[in-house]
PDB file of C-alpha atoms in Angstrom:
ATOM      1  CA  MET A   1      -0.186   0.161  -0.099  1.00 47.00           C
ATOM      2  CA  LYS A   2       3.030   2.249   0.918  1.00 52.00           C
ATOM      3  CA  ASP A   3       3.627   2.565  -3.191  1.00 53.00           C
ATOM      4  CA  ILE A   4      -0.361   3.570  -3.736  1.00 52.00           C
ATOM      5  CA  ARG A   5       0.575   6.585  -1.432  1.00 52.00           C
ATOM      6  CA  GLY A   6       3.693   7.344  -3.186  1.00 52.00           C
ATOM      7  CA  LEU A   7       1.671   7.457  -6.550  1.00 49.00           C
ATOM      8  CA  PHE A   8      -0.815   9.882  -4.784  1.00 53.00           C
ATOM      9  CA  ARG A   9       1.723  12.091  -3.900  1.00 54.00           C
ATOM     10  CA  PHE A  10       3.245  12.159  -7.405  1.00 56.00           C
ATOM     11  CA  GLY A  11      -0.487  13.010  -9.000  1.00 73.00           C
ATOM     12  CA  VAL A  12      -0.856   9.516 -10.817  1.00 80.00           C
ATOM     13  CA  LEU A  13      -3.573   7.906  -8.629  1.00 83.00           C
ATOM     14  CA  LEU A  14      -5.917  10.534  -8.906  1.00 84.00           C
ATOM     15  CA  PRO A  15      -6.272  10.512 -12.726  1.00 90.00           C
ATOM     16  CA  ILE A  16      -6.305   6.739 -12.939  1.00 90.00           C
ATOM     17  CA  VAL A  17      -9.044   6.924 -10.189  1.00 89.00           C
ATOM     18  CA  LEU A  18     -11.132   9.548 -11.620  1.00 90.00           C
ATOM     19  CA  GLY A  19     -10.648   7.555 -15.108  1.00 93.00           C
ATOM     20  CA  LEU A  20     -11.605   4.320 -13.484  1.00 93.00           C
ATOM     21  CA  SER A  21     -14.725   5.415 -11.620  1.00 93.00           C
ATOM     22  CA  ASP A  22     -15.870   7.674 -14.672  1.00 94.00           C
ATOM     23  CA  GLY A  23     -15.812   4.941 -16.749  1.00 95.00           C
ATOM     24  CA  ILE A  24     -17.052   2.193 -14.712  1.00 94.00           C
ATOM     25  CA  LEU A  25     -20.154   4.744 -13.920  1.00 94.00           C
ATOM     26  CA  THR A  26     -20.540   5.816 -17.146  1.00 93.00           C
ATOM     27  CA  ALA A  27     -20.691   2.176 -18.713  1.00 91.00           C
ATOM     28  CA  LEU A  28     -23.311   1.619 -15.906  1.00 90.00           C
ATOM     29  CA  THR A  29     -25.626   4.430 -16.788  1.00 91.00           C
ATOM     30  CA  LEU A  30     -25.334   4.060 -20.507  1.00 90.00           C
ATOM     31  CA  ALA A  31     -25.778   0.297 -20.689  1.00 88.00           C
ATOM     32  CA  SER A  32     -27.818  -0.903 -17.796  1.00 86.00           C
ATOM     33  CA  GLY A  33     -31.378  -0.660 -19.361  1.00 83.00           C
ATOM     34  CA  HIS A  34     -29.906  -2.581 -22.440  1.00 82.00           C
ATOM     35  CA  LEU A  35     -27.752  -5.171 -20.187  1.00 77.00           C
ATOM     36  CA  VAL A  36     -30.994  -6.039 -17.640  1.00 78.00           C
ATOM     37  CA  SER A  37     -33.418  -6.565 -20.711  1.00 80.00           C
ATOM     38  CA  ASN A  38     -31.238  -9.488 -21.479  1.00 72.00           C
ATOM     39  CA  GLU A  39     -30.416  -7.897 -25.092  1.00 77.00           C
ATOM     40  CA  LYS A  40     -26.904  -9.228 -26.307  1.00 80.00           C
ATOM     41  CA  MET A  41     -24.191  -7.273 -25.777  1.00 84.00           C
ATOM     42  CA  THR A  42     -21.714  -6.920 -28.374  1.00 87.00           C
ATOM     43  CA  ILE A  43     -18.028  -6.012 -28.675  1.00 92.00           C
ATOM     44  CA  SER A  44     -18.891  -3.060 -31.058  1.00 93.00           C
ATOM     45  CA  LEU A  45     -21.216  -1.510 -28.536  1.00 91.00           C
ATOM     46  CA  SER A  46     -19.042  -1.806 -25.627  1.00 91.00           C
ATOM     47  CA  VAL A  47     -15.899  -0.119 -27.496  1.00 94.00           C
ATOM     48  CA  ARG A  48     -18.404   2.673 -28.631  1.00 94.00           C
ATOM     49  CA  ILE A  49     -19.504   3.094 -24.996  1.00 93.00           C
ATOM     50  CA  ALA A  50     -15.936   3.013 -23.795  1.00 95.00           C
ATOM     51  CA  VAL A  51     -14.681   5.609 -26.698  1.00 95.00           C
ATOM     52  CA  GLY A  52     -17.910   7.770 -25.421  1.00 93.00           C
ATOM     53  CA  ALA A  53     -16.432   7.699 -21.721  1.00 94.00           C
ATOM     54  CA  LEU A  54     -12.946   8.073 -22.787  1.00 95.00           C
ATOM     55  CA  VAL A  55     -13.657  11.345 -24.901  1.00 95.00           C
ATOM     56  CA  ALA A  56     -16.032  12.944 -22.279  1.00 93.00           C
ATOM     57  CA  GLY A  57     -14.018  12.218 -19.567  1.00 93.00           C
ATOM     58  CA  ALA A  58     -10.727  13.540 -21.128  1.00 94.00           C
ATOM     59  CA  PHE A  59     -12.227  16.819 -22.157  1.00 94.00           C
ATOM     60  CA  VAL A  60     -13.538  17.369 -18.675  1.00 93.00           C
ATOM     61  CA  PHE A  61     -10.456  16.049 -16.887  1.00 93.00           C
ATOM     62  CA  TYR A  62      -7.973  18.408 -19.092  1.00 93.00           C
ATOM     63  CA  VAL A  63     -10.205  21.277 -18.609  1.00 93.00           C
ATOM     64  CA  SER A  64     -10.203  20.803 -14.843  1.00 92.00           C
ATOM     65  CA  SER A  65      -6.505  19.863 -14.424  1.00 89.00           C
ATOM     66  CA  TYR A  66      -5.215  22.502 -16.393  1.00 87.00           C
ATOM     67  CA  ALA A  67      -7.623  25.118 -14.517  1.00 89.00           C
ATOM     68  CA  ARG A  68      -6.159  24.001 -11.040  1.00 88.00           C
ATOM     69  CA  LEU A  69      -2.422  23.937 -12.083  1.00 84.00           C
ATOM     70  CA  ARG A  70      -2.981  27.492 -13.820  1.00 82.00           C
ATOM     71  CA  GLY A  71      -4.744  28.224 -10.554  1.00 82.00           C
ATOM     72  CA  GLU A  72      -1.832  27.161  -8.242  1.00 81.00           C
ATOM     73  CA  LEU A  73       0.546  29.456 -10.542  1.00 78.00           C
ATOM     74  CA  ILE A  74      -1.620  32.366  -9.945  1.00 78.00           C
ATOM     75  CA  HIS A  75      -1.386  31.432  -6.332  1.00 77.00           C
ATOM     76  CA  ALA A  76       2.068  31.186  -6.228  1.00 75.00           C
ATOM     77  CA  GLU A  77       2.250  34.763  -8.274  1.00 73.00           C
ATOM     78  CA  ARG A  78       0.525  36.401  -5.262  1.00 73.00           C
ATOM     79  CA  GLU A  79       2.706  34.423  -2.632  1.00 71.00           C
ATOM     80  CA  LEU A  80       5.944  35.722  -4.594  1.00 73.00           C
ATOM     81  CA  ASN A  81       4.138  39.279  -4.762  1.00 68.00           C
ATOM     82  CA  LEU A  82       5.027  39.680  -8.717  1.00 63.00           C
ATOM     83  CA  THR A  83       3.807  42.598  -9.940  1.00 65.00           C
ATOM     84  CA  ALA A  84       2.530  41.485 -13.201  1.00 64.00           C
ATOM     85  CA  HIS A  85      -0.176  38.977 -13.731  1.00 67.00           C
ATOM     86  CA  GLY A  86       0.966  35.879 -15.994  1.00 61.00           C
ATOM     87  CA  GLN A  87       4.363  36.085 -15.551  1.00 60.00           C
ATOM     88  CA  LEU A  88       4.695  32.032 -14.149  1.00 61.00           C
ATOM     89  CA  ALA A  89       2.516  31.390 -16.754  1.00 57.00           C
ATOM     90  CA  SER A  90       4.392  32.277 -19.578  1.00 59.00           C
ATOM     91  CA  SER A  91       7.759  30.830 -18.357  1.00 69.00           C
ATOM     92  CA  ARG A  92       8.774  27.420 -18.364  1.00 74.00           C
ATOM     93  CA  LEU A  93       6.402  26.672 -15.372  1.00 73.00           C
ATOM     94  CA  GLY A  94       3.392  27.523 -17.845  1.00 72.00           C
ATOM     95  CA  ARG A  95       4.504  25.011 -20.417  1.00 78.00           C
ATOM     96  CA  ALA A  96       5.133  22.566 -17.480  1.00 82.00           C
ATOM     97  CA  VAL A  97       1.385  23.035 -16.731  1.00 81.00           C
ATOM     98  CA  VAL A  98       0.298  22.348 -20.398  1.00 81.00           C
ATOM     99  CA  ILE A  99       2.343  19.134 -20.390  1.00 87.00           C
ATOM    100  CA  GLU A 100       1.187  17.755 -17.043  1.00 87.00           C
ATOM    101  CA  ALA A 101      -2.169  18.449 -17.558  1.00 88.00           C
ATOM    102  CA  PHE A 102      -1.815  16.287 -21.199  1.00 92.00           C
ATOM    103  CA  PHE A 103      -0.060  13.464 -19.312  1.00 92.00           C
ATOM    104  CA  THR A 104      -2.481  13.035 -16.304  1.00 92.00           C
ATOM    105  CA  THR A 105      -5.471  13.331 -19.223  1.00 94.00           C
ATOM    106  CA  ILE A 106      -3.995  10.652 -21.112  1.00 95.00           C
ATOM    107  CA  LEU A 107      -3.615   8.404 -17.880  1.00 94.00           C
ATOM    108  CA  SER A 108      -7.351   9.358 -16.977  1.00 94.00           C
ATOM    109  CA  SER A 109      -8.885   8.634 -20.424  1.00 95.00           C
ATOM    110  CA  ALA A 110      -7.040   5.288 -20.518  1.00 96.00           C
ATOM    111  CA  ALA A 111      -8.259   4.368 -17.316  1.00 96.00           C
ATOM    112  CA  ASP A 112     -11.999   5.627 -18.370  1.00 96.00           C
ATOM    113  CA  PHE A 113     -11.635   3.625 -21.668  1.00 97.00           C
ATOM    114  CA  PHE A 114     -10.778   0.287 -19.875  1.00 96.00           C
ATOM    115  CA  GLY A 115     -13.237   1.170 -16.971  1.00 95.00           C
ATOM    116  CA  ALA A 116     -15.980   1.041 -19.180  1.00 94.00           C
ATOM    117  CA  LEU A 117     -14.650  -1.636 -21.697  1.00 95.00           C
ATOM    118  CA  ILE A 118     -13.874  -4.254 -19.192  1.00 92.00           C
ATOM    119  CA  PRO A 119     -17.127  -4.643 -17.613  1.00 90.00           C
ATOM    120  CA  LEU A 120     -19.067  -4.373 -20.666  1.00 91.00           C
ATOM    121  CA  LEU A 121     -16.902  -7.176 -22.055  1.00 90.00           C
ATOM    122  CA  THR A 122     -18.137  -9.571 -19.075  1.00 87.00           C
ATOM    123  CA  GLY A 123     -21.457  -8.817 -20.925  1.00 81.00           C
ATOM    124  CA  VAL A 124     -20.320 -10.147 -24.153  1.00 86.00           C
ATOM    125  CA  LEU A 125     -18.566 -13.382 -22.641  1.00 86.00           C
ATOM    126  CA  LEU A 126     -21.583 -13.865 -20.657  1.00 78.00           C
ATOM    127  CA  PRO A 127     -24.348 -13.178 -23.262  1.00 67.00           C
ATOM    128  CA  GLN A 128     -26.869 -15.478 -21.199  1.00 70.00           C
ATOM    129  CA  SER A 129     -26.974 -12.876 -18.550  1.00 69.00           C
ATOM    130  CA  GLY A 130     -26.493  -8.935 -18.951  1.00 68.00           C
ATOM    131  CA  TRP A 131     -26.252  -8.953 -15.043  1.00 79.00           C
ATOM    132  CA  GLY A 132     -23.202 -10.053 -15.456  1.00 81.00           C
ATOM    133  CA  ALA A 133     -21.577  -6.767 -16.539  1.00 84.00           C
ATOM    134  CA  VAL A 134     -23.547  -5.258 -14.029  1.00 86.00           C
ATOM    135  CA  VAL A 135     -22.175  -7.182 -11.075  1.00 88.00           C
ATOM    136  CA  ALA A 136     -18.671  -7.271 -12.782  1.00 88.00           C
ATOM    137  CA  SER A 137     -19.040  -3.144 -12.647  1.00 91.00           C
ATOM    138  CA  LEU A 138     -20.156  -3.069  -9.009  1.00 93.00           C
ATOM    139  CA  ILE A 139     -17.440  -5.851  -8.150  1.00 93.00           C
ATOM    140  CA  LEU A 140     -14.783  -3.385  -9.753  1.00 93.00           C
ATOM    141  CA  LEU A 141     -16.069   0.072  -7.764  1.00 94.00           C
ATOM    142  CA  GLY A 142     -16.031  -2.212  -4.739  1.00 95.00           C
ATOM    143  CA  ILE A 143     -12.202  -3.197  -5.376  1.00 93.00           C
ATOM    144  CA  LEU A 144     -11.794   0.388  -6.156  1.00 92.00           C
ATOM    145  CA  GLY A 145     -13.135   1.518  -2.631  1.00 93.00           C
ATOM    146  CA  LEU A 146     -10.999  -0.776  -1.046  1.00 92.00           C
ATOM    147  CA  VAL A 147      -7.775   0.474  -2.890  1.00 88.00           C
ATOM    148  CA  LEU A 148      -8.869   4.043  -1.860  1.00 88.00           C
ATOM    149  CA  ALA A 149      -9.676   3.517   1.679  1.00 90.00           C
ATOM    150  CA  ARG A 150      -6.143   1.755   2.138  1.00 86.00           C
ATOM    151  CA  SER A 151      -4.354   4.858   0.509  1.00 82.00           C
ATOM    152  CA  VAL A 152      -6.302   7.422   2.335  1.00 84.00           C
ATOM    153  CA  HIS A 153      -6.173   5.418   5.671  1.00 87.00           C
ATOM    154  CA  GLY A 154      -9.991   5.237   5.497  1.00 90.00           C
ATOM    155  CA  SER A 155     -12.463   2.592   6.488  1.00 93.00           C
ATOM    156  CA  CYS A 156     -12.722  -0.250   4.024  1.00 92.00           C
ATOM    157  CA  TRP A 157     -16.319  -1.012   4.218  1.00 94.00           C
ATOM    158  CA  LEU A 158     -17.425   2.722   4.350  1.00 96.00           C
ATOM    159  CA  TRP A 159     -15.566   3.115   0.678  1.00 95.00           C
ATOM    160  CA  CYS A 160     -16.320   0.105  -0.726  1.00 95.00           C
ATOM    161  CA  ILE A 161     -20.058   0.436   0.337  1.00 96.00           C
ATOM    162  CA  ALA A 162     -20.375   3.949  -0.884  1.00 95.00           C
ATOM    163  CA  LEU A 163     -18.677   3.109  -4.364  1.00 95.00           C
ATOM    164  CA  VAL A 164     -21.126   0.054  -4.692  1.00 96.00           C
ATOM    165  CA  ALA A 165     -24.251   2.068  -3.593  1.00 96.00           C
ATOM    166  CA  GLY A 166     -23.136   4.863  -6.059  1.00 94.00           C
ATOM    167  CA  GLY A 167     -22.706   1.989  -9.036  1.00 94.00           C
ATOM    168  CA  ILE A 168     -26.235   0.782  -7.828  1.00 94.00           C
ATOM    169  CA  VAL A 169     -27.866   4.338  -7.868  1.00 94.00           C
ATOM    170  CA  LEU A 170     -26.481   4.973 -11.416  1.00 92.00           C
ATOM    171  CA  SER A 171     -27.332   1.313 -12.786  1.00 90.00           C
ATOM    172  CA  MET A 172     -31.135   2.183 -11.690  1.00 91.00           C
ATOM    173  CA  ILE A 173     -31.218   5.443 -13.244  1.00 92.00           C
ATOM    174  CA  GLY A 174     -29.765   3.682 -16.468  1.00 89.00           C
ATOM    175  CA  VAL A 175     -32.603   0.871 -16.414  1.00 89.00           C
ATOM    176  CA  LYS A 176     -34.962   3.858 -15.993  1.00 90.00           C
ATOM    177  CA  LEU A 177     -33.201   6.154 -19.329  1.00 89.00           C
ATOM    178  CA  ARG A 178     -32.626   3.143 -21.464  1.00 85.00           C
ATOM    179  CA  ILE A 179     -30.148   5.119 -23.410  1.00 81.00           C
ATOM    180  CA  VAL A 180     -28.564   2.547 -25.414  1.00 75.00           C
TER     181      VAL A 180
END
């Protein structure tokens, strides 16, 4: 677990966790209606949903990551009492912010894609029951909750139950909306 906390400090765990949770929850919301009606899940549909999760997640993550990092530069300018605004943003630090936002977005997007794809492929492999993909998604959320709890010294049960409960709620919403 010490390695996971180290990743947290270096800004790697956050994009991975955000991507995985977003991918799993997006897949649940979009595909639950399709899955529980026992319609056959296809590889094509699984990939299209995963790509949709990737694209939306990438845009949101990049914008929020870049804005947060630029905000940190603005805060540093104030702390250093720089007279002109934007000095740090136009320096190497500004370029580093763009690069860091880009690379963390790639991490988040890959996690988003696989977080959506893996449980949906379960629906392809177990075509007799669409519930298999829903259960696989909930199990992945539970595992993610356990990993997060361990990395932030939280309650494993609380984190696991909270993420699984969120997955159940979004599954029910997906069944009602029947998007796919």
